């Protein structure tokens, strides 16, 4: 994962100071790209421990089309909502902020985030009021017209951004088929490079692997393109620590080969092998 460390160093060396909506402040660059050959291993950061279960559960939550943070907790913890009070996910802070903005006082029970990723992936509301399942349409296009230049899924629904707890940071992605291999390019408008980007890399690499299996294709590249890539001012010490560490070899992700429908994947269908990593580095997420 030298590519990720290079991005951290690039921001430290070339970034400019910018204010942001959270009031934390960032060091930021505009425009950057990384590429990962998925046939060479699973691109999970090794210079700090990464919570893979949270990554997989969030991706399954997107694919399911859910926008309820309690449902994400159910997938992540393997429990029913009644037993999840007080348990946190990567979306808890945004869910609580959304609940308070809507006037609710008990944010343990009100966890609806508005039409965020899952809604846009599986039920984008068109001009005629009909829901469009972008993900199913995308899979059908890859299978029937692999040379298309329109293999795109967008989460940036301008008409619904104001209803979302958080406008999409990873805004749209495009697939590309060549020589029997499936590649994916993600455009991320805003990237918390220390905390969020390791999750984003692993999530979209895994999505590409799942899509390749469903579409009976081999693995190509995952290309990660950024707009505003930033390090928050309260993450600088953590970044400098991480840059002193030497990466380990990439692990291997095993996926249950019997799953052929994107809707059928479960937590138990994924197994990470040979993941060697440095210890975790704690940091506070800006909300």
mmCIF file of C-alpha atoms in Angstrom:
data_model
loop_
_atom_site.group_PDB
_atom_site.id
_atom_site.type_symbol
_atom_site.label_atom_id
_atom_site.label_comp_id
_atom_site.label_asym_id
_atom_site.label_seq_id
_atom_site.Cartn_x
_atom_site.Cartn_y
_atom_site.Cartn_z
ATOM 1 C CA UNK A 1 0.000 0.000 0.000
ATOM 2 C CA UNK A 2 2.796 2.356 -0.880
ATOM 3 C CA UNK A 3 0.234 4.260 -2.986
ATOM 4 C CA UNK A 4 -1.641 5.305 0.155
ATOM 5 C CA UNK A 5 1.486 6.410 2.016
ATOM 6 C CA UNK A 6 2.530 8.396 -1.055
ATOM 7 C CA UNK A 7 -0.809 10.222 -0.946
ATOM 8 C CA UNK A 8 -0.341 11.112 2.732
ATOM 9 C CA UNK A 9 3.140 12.447 2.034
ATOM 10 C CA UNK A 10 1.955 14.351 -1.049
ATOM 11 C CA UNK A 11 -0.639 16.199 1.025
ATOM 12 C CA UNK A 12 1.878 17.063 3.744
ATOM 13 C CA UNK A 13 4.355 18.314 1.137
ATOM 14 C CA UNK A 14 1.989 20.156 -1.194
ATOM 15 C CA UNK A 15 -1.249 20.820 0.658
ATOM 16 C CA UNK A 16 -2.723 24.192 1.518
ATOM 17 C CA UNK A 17 -4.515 25.157 4.710
ATOM 18 C CA UNK A 18 -8.277 25.294 4.297
ATOM 19 C CA UNK A 19 -11.236 25.747 6.603
ATOM 20 C CA UNK A 20 -14.108 23.251 6.477
ATOM 21 C CA UNK A 21 -17.709 22.790 7.584
ATOM 22 C CA UNK A 22 -16.668 20.971 10.795
ATOM 23 C CA UNK A 23 -14.503 23.863 12.004
ATOM 24 C CA UNK A 24 -11.506 21.546 12.424
ATOM 25 C CA UNK A 25 -9.341 22.796 9.558
ATOM 26 C CA UNK A 26 -7.465 20.752 6.969
ATOM 27 C CA UNK A 27 -4.362 20.497 4.827
ATOM 28 C CA UNK A 28 -5.753 19.872 1.362
ATOM 29 C CA UNK A 29 -4.817 19.107 -2.245
ATOM 30 C CA UNK A 30 -7.104 19.091 -5.263
ATOM 31 C CA UNK A 31 -6.836 16.269 -7.768
ATOM 32 C CA UNK A 32 -4.951 13.016 -7.167
ATOM 33 C CA UNK A 33 -5.169 9.440 -8.419
ATOM 34 C CA UNK A 34 -4.135 5.991 -7.172
ATOM 35 C CA UNK A 35 -4.294 2.659 -8.995
ATOM 36 C CA UNK A 36 -4.420 -0.853 -7.532
ATOM 37 C CA UNK A 37 -4.083 -4.095 -9.507
ATOM 38 C CA UNK A 38 -6.613 -6.320 -7.745
ATOM 39 C CA UNK A 39 -5.001 -9.484 -9.087
ATOM 40 C CA UNK A 40 -1.985 -8.713 -6.882
ATOM 41 C CA UNK A 41 -3.882 -8.852 -3.595
ATOM 42 C CA UNK A 42 -6.516 -7.026 -1.582
ATOM 43 C CA UNK A 43 -5.611 -3.334 -1.008
ATOM 44 C CA UNK A 44 -6.186 -3.135 2.730
ATOM 45 C CA UNK A 45 -3.918 -0.688 4.565
ATOM 46 C CA UNK A 46 -1.272 -2.499 6.640
ATOM 47 C CA UNK A 47 0.488 0.443 8.315
ATOM 48 C CA UNK A 48 -2.350 0.529 10.844
ATOM 49 C CA UNK A 49 -5.019 -2.010 11.729
ATOM 50 C CA UNK A 50 -8.185 -1.508 9.712
ATOM 51 C CA UNK A 51 -11.640 -2.620 10.864
ATOM 52 C CA UNK A 52 -12.613 -4.839 7.944
ATOM 53 C CA UNK A 53 -15.938 -5.952 9.427
ATOM 54 C CA UNK A 54 -17.149 -2.345 9.484
ATOM 55 C CA UNK A 55 -16.125 -1.944 5.832
ATOM 56 C CA UNK A 56 -17.950 -5.077 4.695
ATOM 57 C CA UNK A 57 -21.087 -4.345 6.716
ATOM 58 C CA UNK A 58 -21.323 -0.812 5.303
ATOM 59 C CA UNK A 59 -20.957 -2.102 1.742
ATOM 60 C CA UNK A 60 -23.648 -4.744 2.285
ATOM 61 C CA UNK A 61 -25.836 -1.997 3.764
ATOM 62 C CA UNK A 62 -25.396 0.121 0.626
ATOM 63 C CA UNK A 63 -26.180 -2.852 -1.610
ATOM 64 C CA UNK A 64 -29.277 -3.643 0.447
ATOM 65 C CA UNK A 65 -30.507 -0.114 -0.211
ATOM 66 C CA UNK A 66 -30.981 0.719 3.456
ATOM 67 C CA UNK A 67 -30.597 4.231 4.877
ATOM 68 C CA UNK A 68 -31.309 3.293 8.512
ATOM 69 C CA UNK A 69 -28.218 3.337 10.737
ATOM 70 C CA UNK A 70 -29.785 0.736 13.075
ATOM 71 C CA UNK A 71 -29.957 -1.684 10.139
ATOM 72 C CA UNK A 72 -26.242 -1.088 9.548
ATOM 73 C CA UNK A 73 -25.652 -1.944 13.201
ATOM 74 C CA UNK A 74 -27.657 -5.149 12.784
ATOM 75 C CA UNK A 75 -25.461 -6.213 9.870
ATOM 76 C CA UNK A 76 -22.257 -5.188 11.643
ATOM 77 C CA UNK A 77 -22.983 -6.726 15.042
ATOM 78 C CA UNK A 78 -25.170 -9.607 13.892
ATOM 79 C CA UNK A 79 -27.972 -8.675 16.284
ATOM 80 C CA UNK A 80 -31.469 -7.233 16.232
ATOM 81 C CA UNK A 81 -32.070 -3.535 16.733
ATOM 82 C CA UNK A 82 -33.546 -3.950 20.217
ATOM 83 C CA UNK A 83 -30.165 -5.190 21.481
ATOM 84 C CA UNK A 84 -28.073 -2.506 19.792
ATOM 85 C CA UNK A 85 -28.699 0.573 21.946
ATOM 86 C CA UNK A 86 -25.379 2.294 22.582
ATOM 87 C CA UNK A 87 -23.448 0.303 19.960
ATOM 88 C CA UNK A 88 -21.805 2.553 17.396
ATOM 89 C CA UNK A 89 -21.142 2.254 13.666
ATOM 90 C CA UNK A 90 -19.212 4.508 11.288
ATOM 91 C CA UNK A 91 -22.521 6.343 10.646
ATOM 92 C CA UNK A 92 -23.651 6.826 14.262
ATOM 93 C CA UNK A 93 -22.410 10.421 14.606
ATOM 94 C CA UNK A 94 -24.094 11.483 11.368
ATOM 95 C CA UNK A 95 -27.298 9.656 12.334
ATOM 96 C CA UNK A 96 -27.390 11.406 15.707
ATOM 97 C CA UNK A 97 -26.754 14.792 14.084
ATOM 98 C CA UNK A 98 -29.552 14.143 11.596
ATOM 99 C CA UNK A 99 -31.954 13.095 14.344
ATOM 100 C CA UNK A 100 -31.249 16.227 16.367
ATOM 101 C CA UNK A 101 -31.647 18.415 13.278
ATOM 102 C CA UNK A 102 -35.104 16.911 12.774
ATOM 103 C CA UNK A 103 -36.049 17.680 16.383
ATOM 104 C CA UNK A 104 -35.773 14.197 17.899
ATOM 105 C CA UNK A 105 -34.359 13.857 21.415
ATOM 106 C CA UNK A 106 -33.914 10.079 21.606
ATOM 107 C CA UNK A 107 -31.256 9.462 18.970
ATOM 108 C CA UNK A 108 -30.894 5.823 20.054
ATOM 109 C CA UNK A 109 -34.171 5.052 18.312
ATOM 110 C CA UNK A 110 -34.262 7.561 15.426
ATOM 111 C CA UNK A 111 -31.528 6.588 12.968
ATOM 112 C CA UNK A 112 -32.878 7.440 9.529
ATOM 113 C CA UNK A 113 -30.205 9.210 7.479
ATOM 114 C CA UNK A 114 -32.283 10.377 4.553
ATOM 115 C CA UNK A 115 -31.682 9.265 0.934
ATOM 116 C CA UNK A 116 -27.939 8.523 1.276
ATOM 117 C CA UNK A 117 -25.920 5.959 -0.702
ATOM 118 C CA UNK A 118 -28.196 2.941 -0.411
ATOM 119 C CA UNK A 119 -31.221 4.885 -1.601
ATOM 120 C CA UNK A 120 -29.360 6.308 -4.598
ATOM 121 C CA UNK A 121 -27.807 2.960 -5.541
ATOM 122 C CA UNK A 122 -31.063 1.010 -5.419
ATOM 123 C CA UNK A 123 -33.946 3.500 -5.693
ATOM 124 C CA UNK A 124 -32.922 6.758 -7.372
ATOM 125 C CA UNK A 125 -36.146 8.728 -7.874
ATOM 126 C CA UNK A 126 -36.444 9.862 -11.482
ATOM 127 C CA UNK A 127 -38.249 12.903 -12.876
ATOM 128 C CA UNK A 128 -41.400 10.804 -13.290
ATOM 129 C CA UNK A 129 -41.372 9.684 -9.662
ATOM 130 C CA UNK A 130 -40.374 6.129 -10.474
ATOM 131 C CA UNK A 131 -37.520 4.441 -8.578
ATOM 132 C CA UNK A 132 -34.473 3.379 -10.609
ATOM 133 C CA UNK A 133 -32.345 0.480 -9.362
ATOM 134 C CA UNK A 134 -28.980 1.741 -10.624
ATOM 135 C CA UNK A 135 -27.031 -1.249 -9.324
ATOM 136 C CA UNK A 136 -29.202 -3.863 -11.022
ATOM 137 C CA UNK A 137 -29.191 -1.850 -14.240
ATOM 138 C CA UNK A 138 -25.391 -1.576 -14.052
ATOM 139 C CA UNK A 139 -24.935 -5.327 -13.654
ATOM 140 C CA UNK A 140 -27.239 -5.963 -16.600
ATOM 141 C CA UNK A 141 -25.266 -3.489 -18.735
ATOM 142 C CA UNK A 142 -21.922 -5.108 -17.846
ATOM 143 C CA UNK A 143 -23.291 -8.528 -18.807
ATOM 144 C CA UNK A 144 -25.014 -7.473 -22.027
ATOM 145 C CA UNK A 145 -22.948 -4.525 -23.277
ATOM 146 C CA UNK A 146 -19.484 -4.727 -21.684
ATOM 147 C CA UNK A 147 -17.940 -2.231 -24.123
ATOM 148 C CA UNK A 148 -20.357 0.498 -23.071
ATOM 149 C CA UNK A 149 -18.862 3.765 -21.846
ATOM 150 C CA UNK A 150 -21.944 4.310 -19.692
ATOM 151 C CA UNK A 151 -21.265 1.722 -16.967
ATOM 152 C CA UNK A 152 -21.782 4.365 -14.288
ATOM 153 C CA UNK A 153 -23.529 4.581 -10.939
ATOM 154 C CA UNK A 154 -24.040 8.002 -9.338
ATOM 155 C CA UNK A 155 -24.872 8.820 -5.723
ATOM 156 C CA UNK A 156 -24.871 12.573 -6.385
ATOM 157 C CA UNK A 157 -28.587 13.241 -6.725
ATOM 158 C CA UNK A 158 -28.801 17.037 -6.786
ATOM 159 C CA UNK A 159 -32.520 17.093 -6.041
ATOM 160 C CA UNK A 160 -32.126 15.145 -2.792
ATOM 161 C CA UNK A 161 -28.833 16.392 -1.321
ATOM 162 C CA UNK A 162 -30.578 18.661 1.175
ATOM 163 C CA UNK A 163 -32.490 15.659 2.549
ATOM 164 C CA UNK A 164 -29.312 13.680 3.277
ATOM 165 C CA UNK A 165 -27.556 13.519 6.655
ATOM 166 C CA UNK A 166 -24.319 13.785 4.674
ATOM 167 C CA UNK A 167 -23.984 14.485 0.940
ATOM 168 C CA UNK A 168 -22.098 11.624 -0.753
ATOM 169 C CA UNK A 169 -18.321 11.897 -0.565
ATOM 170 C CA UNK A 170 -17.713 8.994 -2.967
ATOM 171 C CA UNK A 171 -19.990 10.460 -5.574
ATOM 172 C CA UNK A 172 -19.919 8.135 -8.575
ATOM 173 C CA UNK A 173 -18.070 5.180 -10.046
ATOM 174 C CA UNK A 174 -17.573 3.713 -13.499
ATOM 175 C CA UNK A 175 -16.773 0.163 -14.578
ATOM 176 C CA UNK A 176 -14.662 -0.847 -17.564
ATOM 177 C CA UNK A 177 -14.362 -4.287 -19.178
ATOM 178 C CA UNK A 178 -11.309 -5.282 -21.226
ATOM 179 C CA UNK A 179 -9.716 -8.670 -21.945
ATOM 180 C CA UNK A 180 -12.249 -10.383 -19.728
ATOM 181 C CA UNK A 181 -11.286 -8.241 -16.714
ATOM 182 C CA UNK A 182 -13.445 -5.819 -14.745
ATOM 183 C CA UNK A 183 -11.970 -2.527 -13.543
ATOM 184 C CA UNK A 184 -13.582 0.248 -11.507
ATOM 185 C CA UNK A 185 -12.822 3.943 -11.163
ATOM 186 C CA UNK A 186 -14.240 5.883 -8.231
ATOM 187 C CA UNK A 187 -14.507 9.669 -8.145
ATOM 188 C CA UNK A 188 -14.440 10.935 -4.563
ATOM 189 C CA UNK A 189 -15.256 14.643 -4.237
ATOM 190 C CA UNK A 190 -14.123 14.868 -0.592
ATOM 191 C CA UNK A 191 -11.740 12.535 1.216
ATOM 192 C CA UNK A 192 -10.710 12.337 4.872
ATOM 193 C CA UNK A 193 -7.443 10.680 3.921
ATOM 194 C CA UNK A 194 -6.343 9.430 7.337
ATOM 195 C CA UNK A 195 -9.611 7.969 8.634
ATOM 196 C CA UNK A 196 -11.889 7.533 5.641
ATOM 197 C CA UNK A 197 -9.760 6.667 2.624
ATOM 198 C CA UNK A 198 -8.498 3.263 3.875
ATOM 199 C CA UNK A 199 -12.180 2.297 4.218
ATOM 200 C CA UNK A 200 -13.023 3.671 0.764
ATOM 201 C CA UNK A 201 -10.168 1.816 -0.950
ATOM 202 C CA UNK A 202 -11.116 -1.498 0.615
ATOM 203 C CA UNK A 203 -14.854 -0.987 0.085
ATOM 204 C CA UNK A 204 -14.670 -0.263 -3.638
ATOM 205 C CA UNK A 205 -12.005 -2.906 -4.223
ATOM 206 C CA UNK A 206 -14.353 -5.413 -2.593
ATOM 207 C CA UNK A 207 -17.329 -4.146 -4.586
ATOM 208 C CA UNK A 208 -15.305 -4.641 -7.777
ATOM 209 C CA UNK A 209 -14.489 -8.205 -6.722
ATOM 210 C CA UNK A 210 -18.156 -8.933 -5.999
ATOM 211 C CA UNK A 211 -19.279 -7.419 -9.300
ATOM 212 C CA UNK A 212 -16.638 -9.381 -11.199
ATOM 213 C CA UNK A 213 -17.860 -12.625 -9.634
ATOM 214 C CA UNK A 214 -21.511 -11.827 -10.370
ATOM 215 C CA UNK A 215 -20.659 -10.903 -13.973
ATOM 216 C CA UNK A 216 -18.266 -13.854 -14.503
ATOM 217 C CA UNK A 217 -15.216 -11.673 -15.131
ATOM 218 C CA UNK A 218 -11.637 -11.642 -13.877
ATOM 219 C CA UNK A 219 -10.190 -8.854 -11.748
ATOM 220 C CA UNK A 220 -8.684 -5.731 -13.278
ATOM 221 C CA UNK A 221 -7.753 -2.473 -11.524
ATOM 222 C CA UNK A 222 -9.345 -0.269 -8.928
ATOM 223 C CA UNK A 223 -8.624 3.382 -9.770
ATOM 224 C CA UNK A 224 -9.254 5.939 -7.017
ATOM 225 C CA UNK A 225 -9.593 9.541 -8.179
ATOM 226 C CA UNK A 226 -9.928 12.417 -5.718
ATOM 227 C CA UNK A 227 -11.241 15.959 -5.778
ATOM 228 C CA UNK A 228 -10.481 17.535 -2.383
ATOM 229 C CA UNK A 229 -8.144 15.126 -0.561
ATOM 230 C CA UNK A 230 -7.359 16.379 2.914
ATOM 231 C CA UNK A 231 -5.801 15.617 6.271
ATOM 232 C CA UNK A 232 -7.606 17.139 9.242
ATOM 233 C CA UNK A 233 -5.459 19.312 11.499
ATOM 234 C CA UNK A 234 -6.061 16.964 14.448
ATOM 235 C CA UNK A 235 -4.735 13.984 12.429
ATOM 236 C CA UNK A 236 -1.292 15.351 11.544
ATOM 237 C CA UNK A 237 0.547 13.584 14.376
ATOM 238 C CA UNK A 238 -1.150 10.296 13.507
ATOM 239 C CA UNK A 239 -0.196 10.675 9.840
ATOM 240 C CA UNK A 240 3.439 11.352 10.729
ATOM 241 C CA UNK A 241 3.457 8.234 12.903
ATOM 242 C CA UNK A 242 1.955 6.133 10.123
ATOM 243 C CA UNK A 243 4.561 7.381 7.645
ATOM 244 C CA UNK A 244 7.333 5.920 9.827
ATOM 245 C CA UNK A 245 5.926 2.414 9.342
ATOM 246 C CA UNK A 246 6.872 -0.032 6.604
ATOM 247 C CA UNK A 247 3.937 -1.665 4.766
ATOM 248 C CA UNK A 248 3.442 -5.423 4.870
ATOM 249 C CA UNK A 249 2.461 -7.501 1.842
ATOM 250 C CA UNK A 250 -1.154 -7.237 0.715
ATOM 251 C CA UNK A 251 -3.527 -9.839 2.165
ATOM 252 C CA UNK A 252 -5.860 -12.045 0.108
ATOM 253 C CA UNK A 253 -9.635 -11.734 0.124
ATOM 254 C CA UNK A 254 -11.569 -14.946 -0.415
ATOM 255 C CA UNK A 255 -15.211 -14.683 -1.509
ATOM 256 C CA UNK A 256 -17.700 -17.550 -1.444
ATOM 257 C CA UNK A 257 -17.666 -18.604 -5.141
ATOM 258 C CA UNK A 258 -21.220 -19.952 -5.025
ATOM 259 C CA UNK A 259 -22.754 -16.465 -4.708
ATOM 260 C CA UNK A 260 -23.815 -15.259 -8.154
ATOM 261 C CA UNK A 261 -26.405 -12.600 -7.248
ATOM 262 C CA UNK A 262 -25.255 -9.256 -5.817
ATOM 263 C CA UNK A 263 -28.192 -9.328 -3.386
ATOM 264 C CA UNK A 264 -27.178 -12.663 -1.847
ATOM 265 C CA UNK A 265 -23.839 -11.754 -0.261
ATOM 266 C CA UNK A 266 -23.626 -12.073 3.543
ATOM 267 C CA UNK A 267 -20.896 -11.291 6.089
ATOM 268 C CA UNK A 268 -19.892 -14.947 6.231
ATOM 269 C CA UNK A 269 -19.120 -15.011 2.484
ATOM 270 C CA UNK A 270 -15.868 -13.066 2.989
ATOM 271 C CA UNK A 271 -12.609 -14.312 4.463
ATOM 272 C CA UNK A 272 -9.402 -12.283 4.683
ATOM 273 C CA UNK A 273 -6.194 -14.314 4.634
ATOM 274 C CA UNK A 274 -2.594 -13.368 5.519
ATOM 275 C CA UNK A 275 -3.407 -9.916 6.876
ATOM 276 C CA UNK A 276 -0.341 -8.663 8.733
ATOM 277 C CA UNK A 277 -0.522 -5.102 10.010
ATOM 278 C CA UNK A 278 0.829 -2.593 12.499
ATOM 279 C CA UNK A 279 -1.254 -1.670 15.530
ATOM 280 C CA UNK A 280 -4.147 0.747 15.208
ATOM 281 C CA UNK A 281 -3.820 4.528 15.449
ATOM 282 C CA UNK A 282 -6.720 6.315 17.126
ATOM 283 C CA UNK A 283 -8.128 9.576 15.817
ATOM 284 C CA UNK A 284 -11.351 11.569 16.203
ATOM 285 C CA UNK A 285 -13.651 11.811 13.165
ATOM 286 C CA UNK A 286 -14.721 15.325 12.229
ATOM 287 C CA UNK A 287 -18.515 15.553 11.863
#
